[in-house]
Structures are given as structure tokens and as C-alpha cells.
Short mmCIF file of C-alpha atoms in Angstrom, two decimals:
data_model
loop_
_atom_site.label_atom_id
_atom_site.label_comp_id
_atom_site.label_asym_id
_atom_site.label_seq_id
_atom_site.Cartn_x
_atom_site.Cartn_y
_atom_site.Cartn_z
CA UNK A 14 46.68 -20.20 54.60
CA UNK A 15 43.81 -17.86 55.43
CA UNK A 16 40.37 -19.14 56.30
CA UNK A 17 37.28 -16.99 55.84
CA UNK A 18 35.01 -17.02 58.88
CA UNK A 19 31.64 -15.40 59.70
CA UNK A 20 31.71 -11.62 59.45
CA UNK A 21 31.78 -9.54 62.64
CA UNK A 22 28.62 -7.82 63.81
CA UNK A 23 28.25 -4.05 63.89
CA UNK A 24 28.53 -3.96 67.73
CA UNK A 25 31.86 -5.82 67.52
CA UNK A 26 33.36 -3.22 65.20
CA UNK A 27 31.81 -0.36 67.16
CA UNK A 28 33.93 -1.34 70.16
CA UNK A 29 37.09 -0.50 68.19
CA UNK A 30 37.98 3.22 67.89
CA UNK A 31 37.67 5.07 65.57
CA UNK A 32 34.97 2.85 64.05
CA UNK A 33 32.75 3.84 66.97
CA UNK A 34 32.39 7.21 65.22
CA UNK A 35 30.59 5.67 62.23
CA UNK A 36 26.87 5.13 61.88
CA UNK A 37 25.38 1.65 61.77
CA UNK A 38 24.70 2.09 58.07
CA UNK A 39 28.30 3.07 57.35
CA UNK A 40 29.59 0.13 59.39
CA UNK A 41 27.27 -2.25 57.58
CA UNK A 42 28.57 -1.07 54.19
CA UNK A 43 32.15 -1.40 55.37
CA UNK A 44 31.67 -4.91 56.74
CA UNK A 45 29.90 -6.10 53.59
CA UNK A 46 32.83 -4.91 51.46
CA UNK A 47 35.51 -6.36 53.73
CA UNK A 48 37.10 -9.78 54.15
CA UNK A 49 37.41 -11.48 57.52
CA UNK A 50 40.30 -13.92 57.92
CA UNK A 51 41.93 -16.06 60.56
CA UNK A 52 45.72 -16.20 60.72
CA UNK A 53 47.78 -18.77 62.58
CA UNK A 54 51.02 -17.90 64.39
CA UNK A 55 53.80 -17.11 61.92
CA UNK A 56 51.48 -16.69 58.94
CA UNK A 57 52.36 -13.92 56.50
CA UNK A 58 49.41 -11.57 55.96
CA UNK A 59 51.14 -9.18 53.55
CA UNK A 60 54.62 -9.11 52.07
CA UNK A 61 56.75 -6.02 51.93
CA UNK A 62 56.57 -4.47 48.43
CA UNK A 63 53.10 -5.92 47.81
CA UNK A 64 50.79 -3.09 46.71
CA UNK A 65 48.48 -2.31 49.63
CA UNK A 66 44.81 -2.68 48.78
CA UNK A 67 43.28 -2.69 52.26
CA UNK A 68 43.59 -1.74 55.92
CA UNK A 69 44.08 -4.55 58.44
CA UNK A 70 41.92 -4.25 61.57
CA UNK A 71 42.99 -6.66 64.33
CA UNK A 72 39.82 -7.94 65.98
CA UNK A 73 41.73 -10.22 68.33
CA UNK A 74 45.26 -11.57 68.55
CA UNK A 75 48.49 -9.80 67.62
CA UNK A 76 50.48 -9.15 64.45
CA UNK A 77 53.91 -7.69 63.90
CA UNK A 78 55.40 -5.47 61.23
CA UNK A 79 58.96 -6.45 60.35
CA UNK A 80 61.67 -5.48 57.89
CA UNK A 81 63.40 -8.53 56.40
CA UNK A 82 66.90 -8.44 54.91
CA UNK A 83 68.06 -10.69 52.03
CA UNK A 84 70.11 -12.67 54.59
CA UNK A 85 67.00 -13.47 56.64
CA UNK A 86 67.65 -11.02 59.46
CA UNK A 87 64.64 -9.06 60.62
CA UNK A 88 63.99 -5.72 62.32
CA UNK A 89 60.80 -5.51 64.32
CA UNK A 90 59.10 -2.16 63.71
CA UNK A 91 55.96 -2.57 65.81
CA UNK A 92 53.56 -5.00 67.41
CA UNK A 93 49.88 -4.45 66.72
CA UNK A 94 47.33 -5.89 69.13
CA UNK A 95 43.56 -6.28 69.36
CA UNK A 96 41.64 -3.17 68.39
CA UNK A 97 44.47 -1.62 66.38
CA UNK A 98 45.11 -1.07 62.68
CA UNK A 99 48.06 -1.62 60.40
CA UNK A 100 48.85 -0.93 56.77
CA UNK A 101 46.62 2.14 56.59
CA UNK A 102 49.44 4.49 55.51
CA UNK A 103 50.35 2.35 52.48
CA UNK A 104 46.71 1.67 51.61
CA UNK A 105 45.69 5.34 51.68
CA UNK A 106 48.69 6.27 49.52
CA UNK A 107 48.13 3.37 47.13
CA UNK A 108 51.74 2.30 47.61
CA UNK A 109 53.47 -0.98 48.53
CA UNK A 110 53.73 -2.08 52.14
CA UNK A 111 57.11 -1.06 53.54
CA UNK A 112 57.14 -3.93 56.03
CA UNK A 113 55.98 -7.55 56.10
CA UNK A 114 52.87 -8.09 58.23
CA UNK A 115 52.97 -11.40 60.09
CA UNK A 116 50.78 -12.99 62.76
CA UNK A 117 52.57 -13.04 66.11
CA UNK A 118 49.93 -15.44 67.42
CA UNK A 119 46.57 -16.75 66.29
CA UNK A 120 44.57 -13.72 65.17
CA UNK A 121 41.34 -12.60 63.54
CA UNK A 122 41.54 -9.65 61.17
CA UNK A 123 39.13 -7.64 59.08
CA UNK A 124 40.70 -6.41 55.84
CA UNK A 125 38.87 -3.25 54.76
CA UNK A 126 39.32 -2.31 51.08
CA UNK A 127 40.84 1.12 50.69
CA UNK A 128 37.80 2.33 48.68
CA UNK A 129 35.46 1.48 51.57
CA UNK A 130 37.85 3.07 54.05
CA UNK A 131 38.07 6.27 52.00
CA UNK A 132 34.28 6.39 51.63
CA UNK A 133 33.88 6.29 55.42
CA UNK A 134 36.44 9.09 55.79
CA UNK A 135 34.65 11.22 53.20
CA UNK A 136 31.23 10.70 54.81
CA UNK A 137 32.21 11.18 58.47
CA UNK A 138 34.49 14.08 59.36
CA UNK A 139 35.13 12.81 62.91
CA UNK A 140 36.30 9.45 61.54
CA UNK A 141 38.61 11.19 59.05
CA UNK A 142 40.06 13.40 61.80
CA UNK A 143 40.65 10.37 64.03
CA UNK A 144 42.50 8.55 61.25
CA UNK A 145 44.64 11.65 60.63
CA UNK A 146 45.49 11.79 64.34
CA UNK A 147 46.40 8.07 64.32
CA UNK A 148 48.74 8.54 61.35
CA UNK A 149 50.41 11.53 63.02
CA UNK A 150 50.86 9.58 66.26
CA UNK A 151 52.34 6.63 64.35
CA UNK A 152 54.82 8.91 62.57
CA UNK A 153 55.83 10.47 65.89
CA UNK A 154 56.21 7.03 67.49
CA UNK A 155 58.41 5.89 64.59
CA UNK A 156 60.67 8.92 64.99
CA UNK A 157 60.94 8.24 68.73
CA UNK A 158 61.81 4.62 67.97
CA UNK A 159 64.52 5.68 65.49
CA UNK A 160 65.94 8.06 68.08
CA UNK A 161 65.98 5.23 70.61
CA UNK A 162 67.85 2.88 68.28
CA UNK A 163 70.29 5.39 66.79
CA UNK A 164 71.19 7.71 69.65
CA UNK A 165 71.10 5.46 72.72
CA UNK A 166 73.37 2.60 73.73
CA UNK A 167 72.03 -0.78 74.85
CA UNK A 168 71.87 0.15 78.56
CA UNK A 169 70.01 3.38 77.79
CA UNK A 170 67.52 1.62 75.51
CA UNK A 171 66.57 -1.00 78.09
CA UNK A 172 66.39 1.60 80.88
CA UNK A 173 64.11 3.84 78.82
CA UNK A 174 61.91 0.93 77.76
CA UNK A 175 61.37 -0.15 81.38
CA UNK A 176 60.95 3.38 82.74
CA UNK A 177 58.27 4.32 80.23
CA UNK A 178 56.10 1.42 81.42
CA UNK A 179 55.67 3.12 84.83
CA UNK A 180 54.01 6.41 85.84
CA UNK A 181 56.35 9.39 85.63
CA UNK A 182 56.12 10.14 89.38
CA UNK A 183 56.59 6.54 90.58
CA UNK A 184 59.78 5.38 92.29
CA UNK A 185 58.75 1.72 92.48
CA UNK A 186 56.40 -0.07 90.10
CA UNK A 187 55.55 -3.61 89.14
CA UNK A 188 55.16 -4.40 85.44
CA UNK A 189 54.24 -7.42 83.35
CA UNK A 190 56.11 -7.61 80.05
CA UNK A 191 53.56 -7.86 77.24
CA UNK A 192 55.91 -9.86 75.00
CA UNK A 193 58.69 -12.39 75.42
CA UNK A 194 62.24 -11.12 75.87
CA UNK A 195 63.27 -12.04 72.32
CA UNK A 196 60.48 -9.87 70.86
CA UNK A 197 61.29 -6.94 73.16
CA UNK A 198 64.98 -7.21 72.25
CA UNK A 199 64.04 -7.03 68.56
CA UNK A 200 61.96 -3.92 69.22
CA UNK A 201 64.98 -2.29 70.84
CA UNK A 202 67.28 -3.43 68.02
CA UNK A 203 69.26 -5.61 70.45
CA UNK A 204 70.17 -9.27 70.49
CA UNK A 205 68.32 -11.34 73.11
CA UNK A 206 71.67 -11.97 74.80
CA UNK A 207 72.39 -8.26 75.14
CA UNK A 208 68.90 -7.56 76.47
CA UNK A 209 69.23 -10.32 79.09
CA UNK A 210 72.72 -9.10 80.04
CA UNK A 211 71.47 -5.56 80.70
CA UNK A 212 68.54 -6.86 82.75
CA UNK A 213 70.94 -8.98 84.82
CA UNK A 214 73.15 -5.94 85.42
CA UNK A 215 70.16 -3.88 86.57
CA UNK A 216 69.14 -6.73 88.91
CA UNK A 217 72.66 -6.93 90.40
CA UNK A 218 72.64 -3.17 90.97
CA UNK A 219 69.30 -3.39 92.78
CA UNK A 220 67.37 -1.37 90.20
CA UNK A 221 64.97 -4.18 89.28
CA UNK A 222 63.83 -7.62 90.40
CA UNK A 223 62.67 -10.23 87.90
CA UNK A 224 60.06 -12.66 89.17
CA UNK A 225 59.11 -15.34 86.66
CA UNK A 226 59.38 -14.95 82.92
CA UNK A 227 57.56 -11.63 82.50
CA UNK A 228 56.99 -10.05 85.91
CA UNK A 229 59.48 -7.30 86.74
CA UNK A 230 59.57 -5.05 89.80
CA UNK A 231 61.18 -1.68 89.13
CA UNK A 232 62.65 -0.74 92.51
CA UNK A 233 64.62 2.40 91.64
CA UNK A 234 62.89 4.17 88.80
CA UNK A 235 64.75 7.43 89.33
CA UNK A 236 68.03 5.61 88.66
CA UNK A 237 66.57 3.88 85.60
CA UNK A 238 65.47 7.25 84.21
CA UNK A 239 68.97 8.58 84.92
CA UNK A 240 70.50 5.61 83.04
CA UNK A 241 68.24 6.35 80.07
CA UNK A 242 69.30 9.99 79.98
CA UNK A 243 73.05 9.54 80.35
#
């Protein structure tokens, strides 16, 4: 169940790109037309095939976009954290959501009606250009994700995932996994068991060291990049 809570102030929304490109007056109109909700972990914010009527702006927390099969299996498409948007492609097209939007943890979201969102785009060219760039980046990211899942085996997927979290010129790097292993495995279209098995193999080979639940030291990044490529 969603609970309405006090609306965000203009400065709060101005800290989230690309809303920082809008004037105070434009932000005030957008906020007055929008609905602010709180979602608990696991709560469904929008079902796949529901007609999209607004853009979800994550003020704090994290939500996930998942594809659900009739058997209950799910495919995680993306995680969306604080300061990001989701559902804008369906809202701007006036079409149903392709994925179910669900709270990954307790979150606060501003749901901006598509009419208010379009008005801001029409009034501010820089805002419209920024939204276009976001949509293009999201499409590119989706294609990269499909390539990862279709063309690479499990070892290559995990190697590429780890390697891309470090600078390109680094040979050793310490990372902190932003999500639990089950969520990362779902992103890579792997079972948690397969993901853990590949990590264990990398640890045995001296490529990585796991310290705690989410801290990982990448000791031989050149070899990880080589695993991802071959």
C-alpha cells in the first residue's frame, strides 16, 4: 500500500538531474501536479501491461524493473537508485509498462504525470535534450545487457561485470558490490549458485579475493578482462 507524504521542496528536486535545468516556476508546477509516495520493500509500484501515466522519480531508496513469467520466474532488467528515473519511455509513448516496477527496499518516489513531464520538455529545450540523451543511453545499455546475456557464457559474464567496476588502466582494485549476490546473479541472467561458483573459481585462481559479503579485491584485472573477451 502506498502512503502519501509531504511533497518535496524545489531544492530537493533541483539536486536531481535533469530537473536542475528547470526554473523554480516550472518545478513548482511539476511538483503540484505530481504524487509523492512511500513504498516498502517488495511493494509493486506498477505492473507490466498497465498503461503508463507517469514517470517515476526515485528521491531515495531503490526500485527494480523485472520481467515476470507465468510460472513466477523473473528476469531483472535494471536497478534504479536515488536520483534516477524509470518508466519514462512507456509514459512518453502512452503505452503499457513492459516490466513490473517493484521496490527493492524502502523508497520515496515522485510520480510525475506525463502531461506535466511533456510540458516541461516543451518549455525547456535543455531539459528535453537531457531526457533524449537519457533515453538513448538506456537503449544502448539495454543492448549491451542483451549482448552480455546472449553472447557470453557464465564465466565471461561475471568477469566482465567485475572488470567494468574498475578503471580501465587498473591492475588491482577494491570494489564494494552495490547489491547482494542474488540480485547481481539475476542481472547477469545466472542462478545464484552459478554466480557463487564462478566467484569461487576466480578466488582459487588468484584473480580475486572476497572479504566479507560485498567487499571484493580484484587482484589480476588484466586476466579478468581476458576471461571476459575469450
